Amino acid sequence: MVRNLEKSQAASSTPIEWIRGDALVLDDVMRAADGVSVIVHAVNPPGYQNWDKLVMPMLENSIAAARSVGGARLVLQGTIYNFDAASHGVIDEMTEQDGNSRKGRIRVEMERALRAVSAEVPVLILRAGDFFGPGAGSSWFSQAMVARGKRLKRIVNPAIRAGHSWAYLPDLGEAFAMLLDREAELLPFEVVHFEGIYDDTGLVMTGGIRQAVGRKLPVWSMPWWLFRLLAPFGGFPREVAEIIPHWKYPLRLDNHRLLTLLGAEPRTEPFDAIRAALSDLGCS
């Protein structure tokens, strides 16, 4: 479901049926959900603004739509922001959710709401780290580490001497599809963790970028101090400052439930994933 129907149709080369609508309008969501067995809730507030006012109404519309078609499974991309990074080195599906950032608390509220309705609307949450790869319009990889569409002069590494979890988007998408193919094995409220690429030294991603472009590019640190300085003024700097702990402390996802269901996690070699991501961004 999209607002700019013509732009979405022009950008798509696959046989997708696009429906004009607004995730905040219940009738639009109900119309889009007619006859489906799975609803992927993957919407953000316009301009990434007003999360506290808009996120839950959008989710409630998706829940209502899933209920209206007889209990379609509602799918949500889970995040690591549900957790206090300073308190957990490894998280699994049973780890207490104690996120303390604004978006983290909203994410916790979303998952609690989904658990509450899962007896009538089955839920699948696949949690992963920061995603990157072809088709990822915005990510830490494309908007912080490298400069899109340019010959790279440097790499900016957000990690602060700590491990970090990355999810290569094609692998993550494949995991979603494989899990949905096993509907009969899924719990009514199913939470699965995707381990992805765990960069335990902070050097896997930077080393892969250097290898892909064939140059020993200088690595700069992310200017986190600037976001801390501007955070009191609110807006984007405040939100970025709140997630600094996720780059300062290691947080790894335990994927034992995924392995139980699938046997193995879809996983592209890190160098191949990084090379494909850079190619998609037009970086050299």
PDB file of N, CA and C in Angstrom, residues 20-102:
ATOM      1  N   ARG A  20      -3.266   2.242  -3.633  1.00  0.00           N
ATOM      2  CA  ARG A  20      -3.109   3.566  -3.044  1.00  0.00           C
ATOM      3  C   ARG A  20      -3.846   3.619  -1.707  1.00  0.00           C
ATOM      4  N   GLY A  21      -3.171   4.123  -0.671  1.00  0.00           N
ATOM      5  CA  GLY A  21      -3.819   4.204   0.620  1.00  0.00           C
ATOM      6  C   GLY A  21      -2.914   4.798   1.673  1.00  0.00           C
ATOM      7  N   ASP A  22      -3.429   4.873   2.877  1.00  0.00           N
ATOM      8  CA  ASP A  22      -2.728   5.475   4.007  1.00  0.00           C
ATOM      9  C   ASP A  22      -2.839   4.520   5.182  1.00  0.00           C
ATOM     10  N   ALA A  23      -1.697   4.160   5.765  1.00  0.00           N
ATOM     11  CA  ALA A  23      -1.692   3.212   6.876  1.00  0.00           C
ATOM     12  C   ALA A  23      -2.409   3.750   8.105  1.00  0.00           C
ATOM     13  N   LEU A  24      -2.681   5.051   8.132  1.00  0.00           N
ATOM     14  CA  LEU A  24      -3.408   5.642   9.252  1.00  0.00           C
ATOM     15  C   LEU A  24      -4.923   5.640   9.033  1.00  0.00           C
ATOM     16  N   VAL A  25      -5.344   5.209   7.854  1.00  0.00           N
ATOM     17  CA  VAL A  25      -6.778   5.168   7.532  1.00  0.00           C
ATOM     18  C   VAL A  25      -7.233   3.714   7.550  1.00  0.00           C
ATOM     19  N   LEU A  26      -8.058   3.361   8.523  1.00  0.00           N
ATOM     20  CA  LEU A  26      -8.454   1.966   8.706  1.00  0.00           C
ATOM     21  C   LEU A  26      -9.090   1.377   7.456  1.00  0.00           C
ATOM     22  N   ASP A  27      -9.975   2.111   6.810  1.00  0.00           N
ATOM     23  CA  ASP A  27     -10.644   1.583   5.618  1.00  0.00           C
ATOM     24  C   ASP A  27      -9.641   1.236   4.516  1.00  0.00           C
ATOM     25  N   ASP A  28      -8.605   2.048   4.379  1.00  0.00           N
ATOM     26  CA  ASP A  28      -7.577   1.766   3.368  1.00  0.00           C
ATOM     27  C   ASP A  28      -6.843   0.468   3.684  1.00  0.00           C
ATOM     28  N   VAL A  29      -6.495   0.295   4.949  1.00  0.00           N
ATOM     29  CA  VAL A  29      -5.756  -0.906   5.353  1.00  0.00           C
ATOM     30  C   VAL A  29      -6.628  -2.147   5.200  1.00  0.00           C
ATOM     31  N   MET A  30      -7.892  -2.039   5.585  1.00  0.00           N
ATOM     32  CA  MET A  30      -8.819  -3.164   5.448  1.00  0.00           C
ATOM     33  C   MET A  30      -8.979  -3.546   3.977  1.00  0.00           C
ATOM     34  N   ARG A  31      -9.056  -2.545   3.126  1.00  0.00           N
ATOM     35  CA  ARG A  31      -9.221  -2.815   1.691  1.00  0.00           C
ATOM     36  C   ARG A  31      -7.987  -3.520   1.129  1.00  0.00           C
ATOM     37  N   ALA A  32      -6.806  -3.082   1.550  1.00  0.00           N
ATOM     38  CA  ALA A  32      -5.570  -3.699   1.066  1.00  0.00           C
ATOM     39  C   ALA A  32      -5.422  -5.135   1.561  1.00  0.00           C
ATOM     40  N   ALA A  33      -5.987  -5.430   2.728  1.00  0.00           N
ATOM     41  CA  ALA A  33      -5.824  -6.751   3.340  1.00  0.00           C
ATOM     42  C   ALA A  33      -6.848  -7.772   2.864  1.00  0.00           C
ATOM     43  N   ASP A  34      -7.786  -7.356   2.070  1.00  0.00           N
ATOM     44  CA  ASP A  34      -8.866  -8.255   1.656  1.00  0.00           C
ATOM     45  C   ASP A  34      -8.323  -9.519   0.986  1.00  0.00           C
ATOM     46  N   GLY A  35      -8.636 -10.677   1.579  1.00  0.00           N
ATOM     47  CA  GLY A  35      -8.273 -11.952   0.984  1.00  0.00           C
ATOM     48  C   GLY A  35      -6.868 -12.438   1.251  1.00  0.00           C
ATOM     49  N   VAL A  36      -6.092 -11.756   2.084  1.00  0.00           N
ATOM     50  CA  VAL A  36      -4.706 -12.168   2.316  1.00  0.00           C
ATOM     51  C   VAL A  36      -4.601 -13.088   3.527  1.00  0.00           C
ATOM     52  N   SER A  37      -3.506 -13.845   3.592  1.00  0.00           N
ATOM     53  CA  SER A  37      -3.251 -14.720   4.736  1.00  0.00           C
ATOM     54  C   SER A  37      -2.082 -14.224   5.577  1.00  0.00           C
ATOM     55  N   VAL A  38      -1.320 -13.250   5.051  1.00  0.00           N
ATOM     56  CA  VAL A  38      -0.177 -12.674   5.763  1.00  0.00           C
ATOM     57  C   VAL A  38      -0.194 -11.166   5.557  1.00  0.00           C
ATOM     58  N   ILE A  39       0.011 -10.422   6.635  1.00  0.00           N
ATOM     59  CA  ILE A  39       0.141  -8.965   6.557  1.00  0.00           C
ATOM     60  C   ILE A  39       1.499  -8.587   7.130  1.00  0.00           C
ATOM     61  N   VAL A  40       2.344  -7.980   6.318  1.00  0.00           N
ATOM     62  CA  VAL A  40       3.649  -7.510   6.786  1.00  0.00           C
ATOM     63  C   VAL A  40       3.495  -6.056   7.211  1.00  0.00           C
ATOM     64  N   HIS A  41       3.653  -5.816   8.499  1.00  0.00           N
ATOM     65  CA  HIS A  41       3.537  -4.447   9.017  1.00  0.00           C
ATOM     66  C   HIS A  41       4.926  -3.809   8.946  1.00  0.00           C
ATOM     67  N   ALA A  42       5.146  -3.028   7.904  1.00  0.00           N
ATOM     68  CA  ALA A  42       6.467  -2.436   7.675  1.00  0.00           C
ATOM     69  C   ALA A  42       6.305  -0.977   7.285  1.00  0.00           C
ATOM     70  N   VAL A  43       5.691  -0.206   8.160  1.00  0.00           N
ATOM     71  CA  VAL A  43       5.434   1.205   7.882  1.00  0.00           C
ATOM     72  C   VAL A  43       6.073   2.073   8.958  1.00  0.00           C
ATOM     73  N   ASN A  44       6.489   3.258   8.553  1.00  0.00           N
ATOM     74  CA  ASN A  44       7.023   4.254   9.471  1.00  0.00           C
ATOM     75  C   ASN A  44       6.217   5.541   9.329  1.00  0.00           C
ATOM     76  N   PRO A  45       6.193   6.374  10.353  1.00  0.00           N
ATOM     77  CA  PRO A  45       5.496   7.662  10.234  1.00  0.00           C
ATOM     78  C   PRO A  45       6.101   8.505   9.115  1.00  0.00           C
ATOM     79  N   PRO A  46       5.287   9.312   8.439  1.00  0.00           N
ATOM     80  CA  PRO A  46       5.810  10.184   7.376  1.00  0.00           C
ATOM     81  C   PRO A  46       6.960  11.044   7.886  1.00  0.00           C
ATOM     82  N   GLY A  47       8.046  11.039   7.111  1.00  0.00           N
ATOM     83  CA  GLY A  47       9.190  11.841   7.499  1.00  0.00           C
ATOM     84  C   GLY A  47       9.882  11.361   8.756  1.00  0.00           C
ATOM     85  N   TYR A  48       9.547  10.148   9.196  1.00  0.00           N
ATOM     86  CA  TYR A  48      10.130   9.587  10.418  1.00  0.00           C
ATOM     87  C   TYR A  48       9.876  10.486  11.634  1.00  0.00           C
ATOM     88  N   GLN A  49       8.724  11.182  11.622  1.00  0.00           N
ATOM     89  CA  GLN A  49       8.375  12.115  12.689  1.00  0.00           C
ATOM     90  C   GLN A  49       7.171  11.591  13.478  1.00  0.00           C
ATOM     91  N   ASN A  50       7.015  12.102  14.699  1.00  0.00           N
ATOM     92  CA  ASN A  50       5.822  11.832  15.524  1.00  0.00           C
ATOM     93  C   ASN A  50       5.597  10.348  15.801  1.00  0.00           C
ATOM     94  N   TRP A  51       6.663   9.652  16.105  1.00  0.00           N
ATOM     95  CA  TRP A  51       6.547   8.226  16.408  1.00  0.00           C
ATOM     96  C   TRP A  51       5.581   7.976  17.557  1.00  0.00           C
ATOM     97  N   ASP A  52       5.671   8.802  18.594  1.00  0.00           N
ATOM     98  CA  ASP A  52       4.852   8.560  19.782  1.00  0.00           C
ATOM     99  C   ASP A  52       3.362   8.720  19.503  1.00  0.00           C
ATOM    100  N   LYS A  53       3.000   9.461  18.465  1.00  0.00           N
ATOM    101  CA  LYS A  53       1.586   9.701  18.159  1.00  0.00           C
ATOM    102  C   LYS A  53       1.041   8.776  17.073  1.00  0.00           C
ATOM    103  N   LEU A  54       1.892   8.300  16.170  1.00  0.00           N
ATOM    104  CA  LEU A  54       1.398   7.619  14.974  1.00  0.00           C
ATOM    105  C   LEU A  54       1.664   6.119  14.920  1.00  0.00           C
ATOM    106  N   VAL A  55       2.685   5.646  15.611  1.00  0.00           N
ATOM    107  CA  VAL A  55       3.075   4.237  15.461  1.00  0.00           C
ATOM    108  C   VAL A  55       1.986   3.282  15.931  1.00  0.00           C
ATOM    109  N   MET A  56       1.451   3.506  17.122  1.00  0.00           N
ATOM    110  CA  MET A  56       0.450   2.572  17.639  1.00  0.00           C
ATOM    111  C   MET A  56      -0.855   2.610  16.841  1.00  0.00           C
ATOM    112  N   PRO A  57      -1.367   3.783  16.423  1.00  0.00           N
ATOM    113  CA  PRO A  57      -2.565   3.766  15.572  1.00  0.00           C
ATOM    114  C   PRO A  57      -2.367   2.983  14.275  1.00  0.00           C
ATOM    115  N   MET A  58      -1.188   3.078  13.669  1.00  0.00           N
ATOM    116  CA  MET A  58      -0.934   2.314  12.447  1.00  0.00           C
ATOM    117  C   MET A  58      -0.930   0.818  12.734  1.00  0.00           C
ATOM    118  N   LEU A  59      -0.304   0.425  13.845  1.00  0.00           N
ATOM    119  CA  LEU A  59      -0.285  -0.991  14.204  1.00  0.00           C
ATOM    120  C   LEU A  59      -1.690  -1.489  14.511  1.00  0.00           C
ATOM    121  N   GLU A  60      -2.470  -0.687  15.210  1.00  0.00           N
ATOM    122  CA  GLU A  60      -3.847  -1.087  15.531  1.00  0.00           C
ATOM    123  C   GLU A  60      -4.672  -1.299  14.266  1.00  0.00           C
ATOM    124  N   ASN A  61      -4.420  -0.509  13.233  1.00  0.00           N
ATOM    125  CA  ASN A  61      -5.120  -0.707  11.963  1.00  0.00           C
ATOM    126  C   ASN A  61      -4.728  -2.037  11.319  1.00  0.00           C
ATOM    127  N   SER A  62      -3.444  -2.372  11.388  1.00  0.00           N
ATOM    128  CA  SER A  62      -3.002  -3.652  10.829  1.00  0.00           C
ATOM    129  C   SER A  62      -3.596  -4.822  11.601  1.00  0.00           C
ATOM    130  N   ILE A  63      -3.676  -4.692  12.919  1.00  0.00           N
ATOM    131  CA  ILE A  63      -4.289  -5.741  13.741  1.00  0.00           C
ATOM    132  C   ILE A  63      -5.759  -5.914  13.363  1.00  0.00           C
ATOM    133  N   ALA A  64      -6.462  -4.800  13.225  1.00  0.00           N
ATOM    134  CA  ALA A  64      -7.882  -4.863  12.858  1.00  0.00           C
ATOM    135  C   ALA A  64      -8.066  -5.505  11.490  1.00  0.00           C
ATOM    136  N   ALA A  65      -7.175  -5.188  10.556  1.00  0.00           N
ATOM    137  CA  ALA A  65      -7.270  -5.768   9.218  1.00  0.00           C
ATOM    138  C   ALA A  65      -7.006  -7.266   9.253  1.00  0.00           C
ATOM    139  N   ALA A  66      -6.009  -7.686  10.039  1.00  0.00           N
ATOM    140  CA  ALA A  66      -5.708  -9.117  10.155  1.00  0.00           C
ATOM    141  C   ALA A  66      -6.883  -9.862  10.771  1.00  0.00           C
ATOM    142  N   ARG A  67      -7.499  -9.242  11.752  1.00  0.00           N
ATOM    143  CA  ARG A  67      -8.666  -9.861  12.404  1.00  0.00           C
ATOM    144  C   ARG A  67      -9.836  -9.970  11.420  1.00  0.00           C
ATOM    145  N   SER A  68      -9.998  -8.966  10.580  1.00  0.00           N
ATOM    146  CA  SER A  68     -11.153  -8.923   9.675  1.00  0.00           C
ATOM    147  C   SER A  68     -11.113 -10.000   8.601  1.00  0.00           C
ATOM    148  N   VAL A  69      -9.922 -10.503   8.284  1.00  0.00           N
ATOM    149  CA  VAL A  69      -9.814 -11.544   7.249  1.00  0.00           C
ATOM    150  C   VAL A  69      -9.634 -12.923   7.874  1.00  0.00           C
ATOM    151  N   GLY A  70     -10.056 -13.045   9.120  1.00  0.00           N
ATOM    152  CA  GLY A  70     -10.057 -14.354   9.757  1.00  0.00           C
ATOM    153  C   GLY A  70      -8.772 -14.748  10.430  1.00  0.00           C
ATOM    154  N   GLY A  71      -7.948 -13.769  10.764  1.00  0.00           N
ATOM    155  CA  GLY A  71      -6.728 -14.071  11.500  1.00  0.00           C
ATOM    156  C   GLY A  71      -5.520 -14.289  10.623  1.00  0.00           C
ATOM    157  N   ALA A  72      -5.269 -13.359   9.691  1.00  0.00           N
ATOM    158  CA  ALA A  72      -4.034 -13.416   8.902  1.00  0.00           C
ATOM    159  C   ALA A  72      -2.848 -13.259   9.838  1.00  0.00           C
ATOM    160  N   ARG A  73      -1.755 -13.939   9.525  1.00  0.00           N
ATOM    161  CA  ARG A  73      -0.572 -13.785  10.380  1.00  0.00           C
ATOM    162  C   ARG A  73       0.037 -12.410  10.154  1.00  0.00           C
ATOM    163  N   LEU A  74       0.279 -11.710  11.249  1.00  0.00           N
ATOM    164  CA  LEU A  74       0.846 -10.368  11.202  1.00  0.00           C
ATOM    165  C   LEU A  74       2.357 -10.474  11.412  1.00  0.00           C
ATOM    166  N   VAL A  75       3.110  -9.931  10.485  1.00  0.00           N
ATOM    167  CA  VAL A  75       4.567 -10.053  10.489  1.00  0.00           C
ATOM    168  C   VAL A  75       5.188  -8.695  10.796  1.00  0.00           C
ATOM    169  N   LEU A  76       6.147  -8.695  11.715  1.00  0.00           N
ATOM    170  CA  LEU A  76       6.829  -7.460  12.115  1.00  0.00           C
ATOM    171  C   LEU A  76       8.329  -7.687  12.093  1.00  0.00           C
ATOM    172  N   GLN A  77       9.058  -6.726  11.544  1.00  0.00           N
ATOM    173  CA  GLN A  77      10.512  -6.742  11.624  1.00  0.00           C
ATOM    174  C   GLN A  77      10.915  -6.225  13.001  1.00  0.00           C
ATOM    175  N   GLY A  78      11.469  -7.096  13.827  1.00  0.00           N
ATOM    176  CA  GLY A  78      11.878  -6.697  15.170  1.00  0.00           C
ATOM    177  C   GLY A  78      13.223  -5.998  15.170  1.00  0.00           C
ATOM    178  N   THR A  79      13.479  -5.205  16.191  1.00  0.00           N
ATOM    179  CA  THR A  79      14.733  -4.456  16.287  1.00  0.00           C
ATOM    180  C   THR A  79      15.467  -4.792  17.579  1.00  0.00           C
ATOM    181  N   ILE A  80      16.727  -4.368  17.638  1.00  0.00           N
ATOM    182  CA  ILE A  80      17.513  -4.548  18.860  1.00  0.00           C
ATOM    183  C   ILE A  80      17.274  -3.402  19.840  1.00  0.00           C
ATOM    184  N   TYR A  81      16.545  -2.374  19.405  1.00  0.00           N
ATOM    185  CA  TYR A  81      16.332  -1.215  20.269  1.00  0.00           C
ATOM    186  C   TYR A  81      15.360  -1.501  21.408  1.00  0.00           C
ATOM    187  N   ASN A  82      14.728  -2.676  21.380  1.00  0.00           N
ATOM    188  CA  ASN A  82      13.871  -3.094  22.495  1.00  0.00           C
ATOM    189  C   ASN A  82      14.680  -3.389  23.745  1.00  0.00           C
ATOM    190  N   PHE A  83      16.001  -3.421  23.636  1.00  0.00           N
ATOM    191  CA  PHE A  83      16.853  -3.853  24.732  1.00  0.00           C
ATOM    192  C   PHE A  83      17.865  -2.773  25.102  1.00  0.00           C
ATOM    193  N   ASP A  84      18.204  -2.733  26.387  1.00  0.00           N
ATOM    194  CA  ASP A  84      19.260  -1.851  26.876  1.00  0.00           C
ATOM    195  C   ASP A  84      20.596  -2.506  26.535  1.00  0.00           C
ATOM    196  N   ALA A  85      21.303  -1.939  25.575  1.00  0.00           N
ATOM    197  CA  ALA A  85      22.531  -2.563  25.081  1.00  0.00           C
ATOM    198  C   ALA A  85      23.587  -2.717  26.169  1.00  0.00           C
ATOM    199  N   ALA A  86      23.576  -1.827  27.151  1.00  0.00           N
ATOM    200  CA  ALA A  86      24.587  -1.884  28.204  1.00  0.00           C
ATOM    201  C   ALA A  86      24.365  -3.050  29.160  1.00  0.00           C
ATOM    202  N   SER A  87      23.175  -3.660  29.110  1.00  0.00           N
ATOM    203  CA  SER A  87      22.827  -4.709  30.074  1.00  0.00           C
ATOM    204  C   SER A  87      22.885  -6.116  29.502  1.00  0.00           C
ATOM    205  N   HIS A  88      23.023  -6.260  28.179  1.00  0.00           N
ATOM    206  CA  HIS A  88      22.955  -7.580  27.556  1.00  0.00           C
ATOM    207  C   HIS A  88      24.077  -7.740  26.535  1.00  0.00           C
ATOM    208  N   GLY A  89      24.857  -8.799  26.678  1.00  0.00           N
ATOM    209  CA  GLY A  89      25.838  -9.104  25.647  1.00  0.00           C
ATOM    210  C   GLY A  89      25.229  -9.942  24.541  1.00  0.00           C
ATOM    211  N   VAL A  90      24.312 -10.829  24.947  1.00  0.00           N
ATOM    212  CA  VAL A  90      23.616 -11.710  24.007  1.00  0.00           C
ATOM    213  C   VAL A  90      22.133 -11.679  24.363  1.00  0.00           C
ATOM    214  N   ILE A  91      21.277 -11.629  23.349  1.00  0.00           N
ATOM    215  CA  ILE A  91      19.837 -11.647  23.597  1.00  0.00           C
ATOM    216  C   ILE A  91      19.204 -12.811  22.844  1.00  0.00           C
ATOM    217  N   ASP A  92      18.260 -13.479  23.506  1.00  0.00           N
ATOM    218  CA  ASP A  92      17.463 -14.485  22.809  1.00  0.00           C
ATOM    219  C   ASP A  92      15.993 -14.099  22.920  1.00  0.00           C
ATOM    220  N   GLU A  93      15.118 -15.009  22.505  1.00  0.00           N
ATOM    221  CA  GLU A  93      13.698 -14.680  22.434  1.00  0.00           C
ATOM    222  C   GLU A  93      13.064 -14.454  23.805  1.00  0.00           C
ATOM    223  N   MET A  94      13.725 -14.923  24.864  1.00  0.00           N
ATOM    224  CA  MET A  94      13.170 -14.803  26.207  1.00  0.00           C
ATOM    225  C   MET A  94      13.781 -13.659  27.009  1.00  0.00           C
ATOM    226  N   THR A  95      14.758 -12.961  26.460  1.00  0.00           N
ATOM    227  CA  THR A  95      15.410 -11.870  27.180  1.00  0.00           C
ATOM    228  C   THR A  95      14.416 -10.745  27.474  1.00  0.00           C
ATOM    229  N   GLU A  96      14.451 -10.260  28.704  1.00  0.00           N
ATOM    230  CA  GLU A  96      13.542  -9.175  29.093  1.00  0.00           C
ATOM    231  C   GLU A  96      13.794  -7.938  28.240  1.00  0.00           C
ATOM    232  N   GLN A  97      12.728  -7.336  27.758  1.00  0.00           N
ATOM    233  CA  GLN A  97      12.842  -6.139  26.939  1.00  0.00           C
ATOM    234  C   GLN A  97      12.853  -4.906  27.837  1.00  0.00           C
ATOM    235  N   ASP A  98      13.990  -4.232  27.866  1.00  0.00           N
ATOM    236  CA  ASP A  98      14.173  -3.097  28.770  1.00  0.00           C
ATOM    237  C   ASP A  98      14.724  -1.879  28.030  1.00  0.00           C
ATOM    238  N   GLY A  99      14.337  -1.731  26.771  1.00  0.00           N
ATOM    239  CA  GLY A  99      14.814  -0.591  25.993  1.00  0.00           C
ATOM    240  C   GLY A  99      14.474   0.728  26.664  1.00  0.00           C
ATOM    241  N   ASN A 100      15.428   1.656  26.676  1.00  0.00           N
ATOM    242  CA  ASN A 100      15.207   2.915  27.391  1.00  0.00           C
ATOM    243  C   ASN A 100      15.267   4.156  26.493  1.00  0.00           C
ATOM    244  N   SER A 101      15.366   3.956  25.176  1.00  0.00           N
ATOM    245  CA  SER A 101      15.269   5.102  24.268  1.00  0.00           C
ATOM    246  C   SER A 101      13.802   5.319  23.912  1.00  0.00           C
ATOM    247  N   ARG A 102      13.479   6.452  23.337  1.00  0.00           N
ATOM    248  CA  ARG A 102      12.085   6.715  22.962  1.00  0.00           C
ATOM    249  C   ARG A 102      11.568   5.666  21.979  1.00  0.00           C
TER     250      ARG A 102
END
